[in-house]
């Protein structure tokens, strides 16, 4: 059962990027379009517009790629390992000029991410400490983001609070 599940999971993860055709990637950055969209007679105003647009675009994309901690720090049981697959939806301002000019396609009002992560609970004499890492993929794009993290919890669980 476990082998079948892992085989199906690996097939889905490997087949998902190959399903899309060339030209279907609407969330790939196109910074040349972003640069050329703000041609202004005043060079300082054009630079300010480009910088602001770039900052807004990268800020919203950073929120989409940000880590999503779905569980508190814990030792994770007998083997101390956990494998997780997560799906996230992040709202964006798809009608803004920086989305229209900064990506290859037309942006919707949200972006979707699919992630996979591995967590390892550590045996240190601490209540709850774990490390982990993973990979997040932005659908309809060529963008991947690896991430690593460490979590520490002062009290693992809330039923056995030492008073």
Backbone as a printed PyTorch tensor [residue, N CA C, xyz], in Angstrom:
tensor([[[  0.8270,  -1.1950,   0.0000],
         [  0.0000,   0.0000,   0.0000],
         [  0.8680,   1.2550,   0.0000]],

        [[  1.8940,   1.2240,   0.8600],
         [  2.7710,   2.3820,   0.9650],
         [  3.5390,   2.5980,  -0.3420]],

        [[  4.0000,   1.5110,  -0.9520],
         [  4.7330,   1.6140,  -2.2070],
         [  3.8340,   2.1270,  -3.3220]],

        [[  2.5940,   1.6710,  -3.3610],
         [  1.6510,   2.1350,  -4.3780],
         [  1.3710,   3.6220,  -4.2170]],

        [[  1.1610,   4.0590,  -2.9770],
         [  0.9000,   5.4760,  -2.7300],
         [  2.0800,   6.3340,  -3.1670]],

        [[  3.2900,   5.9180,  -2.7980],
         [  4.4770,   6.6910,  -3.1820],
         [  4.6790,   6.6920,  -4.6920]],

        [[  4.3820,   5.5890,  -5.3520],
         [  4.5090,   5.5290,  -6.8100],
         [  3.5290,   6.4810,  -7.4930]],

        [[  2.2960,   6.4850,  -7.0320],
         [  1.2880,   7.3870,  -7.6060],
         [  1.6570,   8.8370,  -7.3340]],

        [[  2.1250,   9.1240,  -6.1240],
         [  2.5300,  10.4830,  -5.7730],
         [  3.6870,  10.9580,  -6.6460]],

        [[  4.6950,  10.1360,  -6.8260],
         [  5.8400,  10.5220,  -7.6580],
         [  5.4170,  10.7140,  -9.1160]],

        [[  4.5270,   9.8610,  -9.6200],
         [  4.0460,  10.0280, -10.9870],
         [  3.3210,  11.3560, -11.1560]],

        [[  2.4660,  11.7000, -10.1960],
         [  1.7220,  12.9620, -10.2790],
         [  2.6550,  14.1620, -10.2300]],

        [[  3.6490,  14.1120,  -9.3550],
         [  4.5760,  15.2380,  -9.2470],
         [  5.4580,  15.3780, -10.4800]],

        [[  5.8400,  14.2630, -11.0810],
         [  6.6850,  14.3290, -12.2700],
         [  5.8850,  14.6350, -13.5310]],

        [[  4.6290,  14.2300, -13.5780],
         [  3.8160,  14.4520, -14.7710],
         [  3.1860,  15.8260, -14.8010]],

        [[  2.9770,  16.4470, -13.6550],
         [  2.2850,  17.7380, -13.6020],
         [  2.9790,  18.8210, -14.4180]],

        [[  4.3050,  19.0240, -14.3160],
         [  4.9230,  20.0760, -15.1190],
         [  4.9060,  19.7810, -16.6170]],

        [[  4.8720,  18.5040, -17.0140],
         [  4.9230,  18.1930, -18.4380],
         [  3.5540,  18.2760, -19.1060]],

        [[  2.4830,  18.4000, -18.3460],
         [  1.1470,  18.4710, -18.9300],
         [  0.9310,  19.7970, -19.6510]],

        [[  1.4430,  20.8730, -19.1080],
         [  1.2450,  22.1900, -19.7170],
         [  2.0570,  22.3070, -21.0040]],

        [[  1.5200,  23.0210, -21.9610],
         [  2.1880,  23.2230, -23.2380],
         [  2.9360,  24.5460, -23.2360]],

        [[  3.8220,  24.7030, -24.1910],
         [  4.5630,  25.9590, -24.3130],
         [  3.5840,  27.0930, -24.5670]],

        [[  3.7720,  28.1910, -23.8740],
         [  2.8840,  29.3280, -24.0100],
         [  1.7600,  29.3430, -22.9900]],

        [[  1.6150,  28.2680, -22.2210],
         [  0.5680,  28.2020, -21.2100],
         [  1.0250,  28.7030, -19.8500]],

        [[  2.2410,  29.1440, -19.7360],
         [  2.7860,  29.5650, -18.4460],
         [  2.5250,  31.0450, -18.2490]],

        [[  1.4550,  31.3720, -17.5820],
         [  1.0830,  32.7750, -17.4820],
         [  1.6990,  33.4850, -16.2920]],

        [[  2.3710,  32.7820, -15.3940],
         [  2.9700,  33.4410, -14.2380],
         [  4.4930,  33.4900, -14.2990]],

        [[  5.0820,  33.3160, -15.4680],
         [  6.5240,  33.4970, -15.6040],
         [  6.8300,  34.9800, -15.6990]],

        [[  7.8730,  35.3970, -14.9950],
         [  8.2610,  36.8090, -15.0180],
         [  8.7310,  37.2170, -16.4040]],

        [[  8.3540,  38.4070, -16.8120],
         [  8.8690,  39.0290, -18.0290],
         [  9.2280,  40.4620, -17.6590]],

        [[ 10.4180,  40.6270, -17.1130],
         [ 10.8110,  41.9290, -16.5880],
         [ 11.0860,  42.9390, -17.6950]],

        [[ 11.3300,  42.4820, -18.9220],
         [ 11.5040,  43.4230, -20.0310],
         [ 10.1890,  44.1470, -20.3210]],

        [[  9.0850,  43.4180, -20.2730],
         [  7.7820,  44.0690, -20.4460],
         [  7.5090,  45.0480, -19.3160]],

        [[  7.9040,  44.6820, -18.1100],
         [  7.7140,  45.5630, -16.9630],
         [  8.5490,  46.8250, -17.1130]],

        [[  9.7560,  46.6960, -17.6360],
         [ 10.6330,  47.8500, -17.8290],
         [ 10.0890,  48.7730, -18.9210]],

        [[  9.6720,  48.1960, -20.0400],
         [  9.2170,  48.9970, -21.1800],
         [  7.8340,  49.5950, -20.9810]],

        [[  7.0640,  49.0940, -20.0450],
         [  5.7020,  49.5960, -19.8450],
         [  5.6820,  50.9870, -19.2440]],

        [[  6.7480,  51.3690, -18.5850],
         [  6.7740,  52.6560, -17.8980],
         [  7.7510,  53.6040, -18.5800]],

        [[  7.5450,  53.8530, -19.8550],
         [  8.3320,  54.8590, -20.5650],
         [  7.7030,  56.2090, -20.3000]],

        [[  8.4600,  57.0720, -19.7310],
         [  7.9750,  58.3830, -19.3430],
         [  8.9950,  59.4060, -19.8190]],

        [[  8.5360,  60.6030, -20.1010],
         [  9.4810,  61.6440, -20.5250],
         [ 10.3920,  62.0450, -19.3770]],

        [[  9.8980,  61.9400, -18.1690],
         [ 10.7080,  62.2360, -16.9950],
         [ 11.4090,  60.9440, -16.5520]],

        [[ 12.7230,  60.9210, -16.6430],
         [ 13.4820,  59.7020, -16.3400],
         [ 13.3140,  59.2800, -14.8840]],

        [[ 13.2660,  60.2390, -13.9760],
         [ 13.1220,  59.9000, -12.5600],
         [ 11.7520,  59.2870, -12.2810]],

        [[ 10.7050,  59.8260, -12.8920],
         [  9.3560,  59.2820, -12.7000],
         [  9.2550,  57.8690, -13.2790]],

        [[  9.8820,  57.6490, -14.4350],
         [  9.8590,  56.3120, -15.0330],
         [ 10.5870,  55.3080, -14.1460]],

        [[ 11.7360,  55.7150, -13.5900],
         [ 12.4780,  54.8300, -12.7000],
         [ 11.6790,  54.5300, -11.4340]],

        [[ 11.0200,  55.5280, -10.8940],
         [ 10.1940,  55.3320,  -9.6990],
         [  9.0360,  54.3910,  -9.9920]],

        [[  8.3810,  54.5640, -11.1380],
         [  7.2720,  53.6860, -11.5140],
         [  7.7490,  52.2470, -11.6900]],

        [[  8.8850,  52.0620, -12.3600],
         [  9.4200,  50.7150, -12.5730],
         [  9.8110,  50.0610, -11.2520]],

        [[ 10.4490,  50.8270, -10.3920],
         [ 10.8770,  50.2840,  -9.1010],
         [  9.6800,  49.8970,  -8.2470]],

        [[  8.6780,  50.7380,  -8.2180],
         [  7.4680,  50.4410,  -7.4450],
         [  6.7450,  49.2250,  -8.0060]],

        [[  6.6350,  49.1410,  -9.3210],
         [  5.9680,  47.9990,  -9.9420],
         [  6.7310,  46.7050,  -9.6530]],

        [[  8.0510,  46.7460,  -9.7750],
         [  8.8630,  45.5630,  -9.4860],
         [  8.7210,  45.1520,  -8.0190]],

        [[  8.7650,  46.1180,  -7.1250],
         [  8.6340,  45.8320,  -5.6950],
         [  7.2750,  45.2000,  -5.3910]],

        [[  6.2090,  45.7170,  -5.9630],
         [  4.8710,  45.1620,  -5.7220],
         [  4.7340,  43.7470,  -6.2860]],

        [[  5.2670,  43.5350,  -7.4880],
         [  5.1910,  42.2180,  -8.1200],
         [  5.9490,  41.1740,  -7.3060]],

        [[  7.1680,  41.5020,  -6.9160],
         [  7.9820,  40.5550,  -6.1560],
         [  7.4190,  40.3530,  -4.7490]],

        [[  6.8320,  41.3830,  -4.1720],
         [  6.2310,  41.2590,  -2.8470],
         [  5.0630,  40.2790,  -2.8620]],

        [[  4.1870,  40.4010,  -3.8340],
         [  3.0490,  39.4840,  -3.9060],
         [  3.4950,  38.0700,  -4.2530]],

        [[  4.5180,  37.9430,  -5.0990],
         [  5.0270,  36.6160,  -5.4190],
         [  5.7230,  36.0000,  -4.2050]],

        [[  6.3750,  36.8280,  -3.4030],
         [  7.0140,  36.3330,  -2.1850],
         [  6.0170,  35.8170,  -1.1690]],

        [[  4.8680,  36.4560,  -1.0810],
         [  3.8220,  35.9690,  -0.1780],
         [  3.3130,  34.6090,  -0.6550]],

        [[  3.1810,  34.4370,  -1.9600],
         [  2.7210,  33.1540,  -2.4920],
         [  3.7300,  32.0440,  -2.2190]],

        [[  5.0220,  32.3730,  -2.2990],
         [  6.0600,  31.3680,  -2.0740],
         [  6.4820,  31.2510,  -0.6180]],

        [[  5.9030,  32.0450,   0.2460],
         [  6.2730,  31.9970,   1.6590],
         [  5.9480,  30.6480,   2.2780]],

        [[  6.6320,  30.3170,   3.3690],
         [  6.3740,  29.0230,   4.0030],
         [  4.9960,  28.9780,   4.6440]],

        [[  4.4130,  27.8130,   4.6250],
         [  3.1130,  27.6140,   5.2710],
         [  3.2970,  26.5580,   6.3540]],

        [[  3.3740,  27.0030,   7.5890],
         [  3.5550,  26.0950,   8.7120],
         [  2.1880,  25.5590,   9.1160]],

        [[  1.9520,  24.3020,   8.8180],
         [  0.6420,  23.7090,   9.0530],
         [  0.5600,  22.9530,  10.3710]],

        [[  1.6680,  22.8440,  11.0930],
         [  1.6660,  22.1240,  12.3650],
         [  2.7020,  22.7500,  13.2830]],

        [[  2.4910,  22.6490,  14.5930],
         [  3.4990,  23.1700,  15.5220],
         [  4.7190,  22.2580,  15.5650]],

        [[  5.7780,  22.7250,  16.1770],
         [  6.9760,  21.9080,  16.3310],
         [  6.6800,  20.7350,  17.2560]],

        [[  7.1390,  19.5440,  16.8680],
         [  6.9060,  18.3540,  17.6700],
         [  7.9870,  17.3260,  17.3630]],

        [[  8.0790,  16.3080,  18.1970],
         [  9.0980,  15.2830,  17.9790],
         [  8.6520,  14.2390,  16.9670]],

        [[  7.4100,  14.2260,  16.5750],
         [  6.8610,  13.4270,  15.4780],
         [  6.8900,  11.9240,  15.7150]],

        [[  6.7080,  11.4940,  16.9420],
         [  6.4910,  10.0790,  17.2110],
         [  7.7380,   9.2140,  17.2010]],

        [[  7.5180,   7.9040,  16.9990],
         [  8.5700,   6.9070,  17.1440],
         [  9.6930,   7.0870,  16.1240]],

        [[  9.3670,   7.2140,  14.8740],
         [ 10.3900,   7.3530,  13.8340],
         [ 10.8580,   8.7960,  13.6830]],

        [[ 10.0530,   9.7400,  14.0810],
         [ 10.4650,  11.1360,  14.0560],
         [ 10.4620,  11.7920,  12.6910]],

        [[  9.7920,  11.2200,  11.7000],
         [  9.7730,  11.7810,  10.3450],
         [  8.3330,  12.0360,   9.9150]],

        [[  8.1760,  13.0270,   9.0740],
         [  6.8630,  13.2960,   8.4880],
         [  7.0690,  13.8010,   7.0690]],

        [[  6.2780,  13.2960,   6.1620],
         [  6.2990,  13.7220,   4.7680],
         [  4.9620,  14.3850,   4.4910]],

        [[  4.9890,  15.5870,   3.9570],
         [  3.7480,  16.3070,   3.7220],
         [  3.6540,  16.8630,   2.3110]],

        [[  2.4560,  16.8810,   1.8030],
         [  2.1540,  17.5100,   0.5220],
         [  1.0950,  18.5570,   0.8110]],

        [[  1.3260,  19.7850,   0.3770],
         [  0.3500,  20.8360,   0.6580],
         [  0.0140,  21.6130,  -0.6080]],

        [[ -1.1440,  22.1980,  -0.5620],
         [ -1.6780,  22.9770,  -1.6760],
         [ -2.1100,  24.3180,  -1.1110]],

        [[ -1.7400,  25.3890,  -1.7770],
         [ -2.0930,  26.7060,  -1.2710],
         [ -2.6430,  27.6170,  -2.3500]],

        [[ -3.5360,  28.4810,  -1.9440],
         [ -4.0850,  29.5120,  -2.8230],
         [ -3.8070,  30.8550,  -2.1630]],

        [[ -3.2120,  31.7600,  -2.9080],
         [ -2.9020,  33.0920,  -2.4060],
         [ -3.5560,  34.1110,  -3.3190]],

        [[ -4.2880,  35.0460,  -2.7480],
         [ -4.9160,  36.0830,  -3.5620],
         [ -3.8800,  37.1300,  -3.9480]],

        [[ -4.0170,  37.6290,  -5.1620],
         [ -3.1470,  38.6850,  -5.6710],
         [ -4.0180,  39.7640,  -6.2950]],

        [[ -3.4050,  40.8760,  -6.6030],
         [ -4.1020,  41.9620,  -7.2820],
         [ -3.8860,  41.7790,  -8.7870]],

        [[ -4.6010,  40.8290,  -9.3810],
         [ -4.3950,  40.4680, -10.7740],
         [ -4.7290,  41.5570, -11.7740]],

        [[ -5.4780,  42.5740, -11.3660],
         [ -5.8320,  43.6570, -12.2850],
         [ -4.8210,  44.7960, -12.2580]],

        [[ -3.8380,  44.7230, -11.3850],
         [ -2.8480,  45.8010, -11.2810],
         [ -1.9330,  45.8090, -12.5000]],

        [[ -1.3950,  46.9730, -12.8100],
         [ -0.5120,  47.1180, -13.9680],
         [  0.7350,  46.2550, -13.8560]],

        [[  1.2750,  46.1160, -12.6620],
         [  2.5050,  45.3480, -12.5300],
         [  2.2900,  43.8700, -12.8040]],

        [[  1.0820,  43.3440, -12.6080],
         [  0.8110,  41.9650, -13.0040],
         [  0.5620,  41.8750, -14.5040]],

        [[ -0.0970,  42.8620, -15.0720],
         [ -0.3450,  42.8490, -16.5170],
         [  0.9490,  42.9560, -17.3030]],

        [[  1.8880,  43.7660, -16.7990],
         [  3.1270,  44.0080, -17.5290],
         [  4.2930,  43.1510, -17.0530]],

        [[  4.1940,  42.5360, -15.9020],
         [  5.3330,  41.8340, -15.3340],
         [  5.3890,  40.3440, -15.5740]],

        [[  4.3080,  39.7590, -16.0850],
         [  4.3030,  38.3230, -16.3480],
         [  3.9180,  38.0800, -17.8000]],

        [[  4.1640,  36.8580, -18.2620],
         [  3.9200,  36.5400, -19.6690],
         [  2.4470,  36.5370, -20.0350]],

        [[  1.5980,  36.0180, -19.1830],
         [  0.1760,  35.9250, -19.5030],
         [ -0.6410,  36.9210, -18.7200]],

        [[ -1.9420,  36.6950, -18.7070],
         [ -2.8270,  37.5500, -17.9140],
         [ -3.0580,  36.8760, -16.5660]],

        [[ -2.8680,  37.6270, -15.5110],
         [ -2.9700,  37.0700, -14.1630],
         [ -4.4170,  37.0230, -13.6930]],

        [[ -4.7380,  35.9820, -12.9650],
         [ -6.0540,  35.8740, -12.3370],
         [ -5.9920,  36.5750, -10.9820]],

        [[ -7.0060,  36.4560, -10.1960],
         [ -7.0270,  37.0860,  -8.8850],
         [ -6.3600,  36.2560,  -7.8020]],

        [[ -5.7790,  35.1130,  -8.1750],
         [ -5.1240,  34.2450,  -7.2010],
         [ -4.0440,  33.4280,  -7.9040]],

        [[ -3.1050,  32.9390,  -7.1320],
         [ -2.0990,  31.9990,  -7.6240],
         [ -2.1830,  30.7380,  -6.7720]],

        [[ -1.8340,  29.6100,  -7.3750],
         [ -1.8980,  28.3250,  -6.6930],
         [ -0.4930,  27.7560,  -6.5620]],

        [[ -0.2000,  27.1810,  -5.4240],
         [  1.0920,  26.5470,  -5.2080],
         [  0.8840,  25.1200,  -4.7240]],

        [[  1.8130,  24.2690,  -5.1140],
         [  1.8430,  22.8860,  -4.6570],
         [  3.2060,  22.6770,  -4.0150]],

        [[  3.2120,  22.1160,  -2.8350],
         [  4.4710,  21.9300,  -2.1350],
         [  4.6150,  20.5370,  -1.5670]],

        [[  5.8560,  20.1620,  -1.3570],
         [  6.1820,  18.8950,  -0.7320],
         [  7.2620,  19.1750,   0.2960]],

        [[  7.1120,  18.6210,   1.4920],
         [  8.1050,  18.8850,   2.5230],
         [  8.3570,  17.6530,   3.3750]],

        [[  9.5480,  17.6130,   3.9440],
         [  9.9570,  16.5580,   4.8540],
         [ 10.3220,  17.2180,   6.1720]],

        [[  9.7950,  16.6820,   7.2710],
         [ 10.1010,  17.2150,   8.6000],
         [ 10.7290,  16.1100,   9.4400]],

        [[ 11.6740,  16.5000,  10.2640],
         [ 12.3490,  15.5400,  11.1360],
         [ 12.3690,  16.0920,  12.5490]],

        [[ 11.7060,  15.3960,  13.4730],
         [ 11.7360,  15.7770,  14.8760],
         [ 13.0600,  15.3650,  15.4940]],

        [[ 13.6600,  16.2470,  16.2390],
         [ 14.9750,  15.9820,  16.8140],
         [ 14.8320,  15.4850,  18.2490]],

        [[ 15.7710,  14.7130,  18.6970],
         [ 15.7410,  14.0890,  20.0150],
         [ 16.4260,  14.9330,  21.0800]],

        [[ 16.8350,  16.1170,  20.7530],
         [ 17.5150,  16.9720,  21.7220],
         [ 16.6700,  17.0860,  22.9840]],

        [[ 17.2950,  17.3520,  24.1180],
         [ 16.4980,  17.4850,  25.3490],
         [ 15.7350,  18.8080,  25.3860]],

        [[ 14.9800,  19.0260,  24.3560],
         [ 14.1300,  20.2040,  24.2410],
         [ 12.7020,  19.7090,  24.0640]],

        [[ 11.7070,  20.4670,  24.4760],
         [ 10.3190,  19.9960,  24.3750],
         [  9.8850,  19.6530,  22.9560]],

        [[ 10.1170,  20.4940,  22.0130],
         [  9.7160,  20.2310,  20.6400],
         [ 10.6210,  20.9850,  19.6910]],

        [[ 11.4550,  20.2610,  18.9660],
         [ 12.3800,  20.8930,  18.0280],
         [ 12.3900,  20.0530,  16.7690]],

        [[ 12.2340,  20.6850,  15.6380],
         [ 12.2730,  19.9470,  14.3820],
         [ 12.9120,  20.7860,  13.3010]],

        [[ 13.4680,  20.0880,  12.3270],
         [ 14.0340,  20.7290,  11.1430],
         [ 13.3450,  20.1170,   9.9340]],

        [[ 13.4130,  20.8120,   8.8340],
         [ 12.7700,  20.2900,   7.6450],
         [ 13.1310,  21.0830,   6.4140]],

        [[ 12.6240,  20.6260,   5.3190],
         [ 12.8530,  21.2900,   4.0490],
         [ 11.8600,  20.7930,   3.0270]],

        [[ 11.8120,  21.4800,   1.9130],
         [ 10.8750,  21.0700,   0.8870],
         [ 11.0240,  21.8780,  -0.3790]],

        [[ 10.0640,  21.7120,  -1.2440],
         [ 10.0510,  22.3800,  -2.5360],
         [  8.6300,  22.8350,  -2.8210]],

        [[  8.4920,  24.0580,  -3.2850],
         [  7.1820,  24.6130,  -3.6160],
         [  7.1780,  24.9930,  -5.0930]],

        [[  6.0810,  24.7040,  -5.7770],
         [  5.9400,  24.9530,  -7.2120],
         [  4.7360,  25.8570,  -7.4440]],

        [[  4.9310,  26.8960,  -8.2250],
         [  3.8360,  27.7850,  -8.6120],
         [  3.2250,  27.2400,  -9.8880]],

        [[  1.9400,  26.8650,  -9.8280],
         [  1.2950,  26.2870, -11.0070],
         [  1.2420,  27.3150, -12.1280]],

        [[  1.2080,  26.8410, -13.3390],
         [  1.1900,  27.6580, -14.5530],
         [  2.4310,  28.5430, -14.6560]],

        [[  3.5770,  28.0010, -14.2660],
         [  4.8270,  28.7500, -14.3760],
         [  5.9930,  27.7720, -14.3820]],

        [[  7.1840,  28.3220, -14.5080],
         [  8.4150,  27.5530, -14.3800],
         [  9.0780,  27.8260, -13.0360]],

        [[  8.3710,  28.3560, -12.0800],
         [  8.9610,  28.8110, -10.8290],
         [  8.8580,  27.7470,  -9.7360]],

        [[ 10.0140,  27.4170,  -9.1770],
         [ 10.1250,  26.5140,  -8.0410],
         [ 10.8560,  27.2460,  -6.9300]],

        [[ 10.5740,  26.9110,  -5.6900],
         [ 11.2650,  27.5390,  -4.5650],
         [ 11.5850,  26.4850,  -3.5100]],

        [[ 12.8690,  26.1910,  -3.3130],
         [ 13.2320,  25.2960,  -2.2100],
         [ 13.2110,  26.0570,  -0.8930]],

        [[ 12.9730,  25.3620,   0.1900],
         [ 12.9830,  26.0160,   1.4930],
         [ 13.4510,  25.0420,   2.5720]],

        [[ 14.0790,  25.5970,   3.5930],
         [ 14.4820,  24.8510,   4.7830],
         [ 13.9690,  25.6150,   5.9980]],

        [[ 13.7260,  24.9100,   7.0790],
         [ 13.2160,  25.5840,   8.2620],
         [ 13.5930,  24.8040,   9.5130]],

        [[ 13.5000,  25.4840,  10.6290],
         [ 13.6570,  24.8930,  11.9550],
         [ 12.5540,  25.4700,  12.8310]],

        [[ 11.9270,  24.6140,  13.6220],
         [ 10.8530,  25.0590,  14.5090],
         [ 11.1570,  24.6040,  15.9320]],

        [[ 10.7970,  25.4440,  16.8750],
         [ 11.0000,  25.1470,  18.2920],
         [  9.7280,  25.4910,  19.0460]],

        [[  9.2930,  24.5780,  19.8750],
         [  8.1030,  24.7910,  20.6920],
         [  8.4850,  24.6370,  22.1580]],

        [[  8.1220,  25.6020,  22.9670],
         [  8.4610,  25.5560,  24.3860],
         [  7.7190,  24.4230,  25.0840]],

        [[  6.4580,  24.2210,  24.7130],
         [  5.6510,  23.1750,  25.3280],
         [  5.0310,  22.3430,  24.2220]],

        [[  5.4180,  21.0770,  24.1260],
         [  4.8700,  20.2090,  23.0930],
         [  3.5310,  19.6650,  23.5680]],

        [[  2.4700,  20.1240,  22.9780],
         [  1.1300,  19.7650,  23.4200],
         [  0.6920,  20.6990,  24.5340]],

        [[ -0.5980,  20.8430,  24.7140],
         [ -1.0790,  21.7720,  25.7240],
         [ -1.7770,  21.0730,  26.8830]],

        [[ -1.8670,  19.7520,  26.8740],
         [ -2.5240,  19.0500,  27.9710],
         [ -1.5890,  18.8250,  29.1620]],

        [[ -0.2980,  18.7610,  28.9250],
         [  0.6640,  18.4940,  29.9950],
         [  1.4890,  19.7330,  30.3000]],

        [[  0.8300,  20.8190,  30.5790],
         [  1.5420,  22.0590,  30.8740],
         [  2.1060,  21.9710,  32.2930]],

        [[  3.4170,  22.0590,  32.4260],
         [  3.9810,  22.0220,  33.7830],
         [  3.7130,  23.3430,  34.4990]],

        [[  3.1000,  23.2500,  35.6440],
         [  2.7720,  24.4620,  36.4060],
         [  3.5460,  24.4550,  37.7120]]])
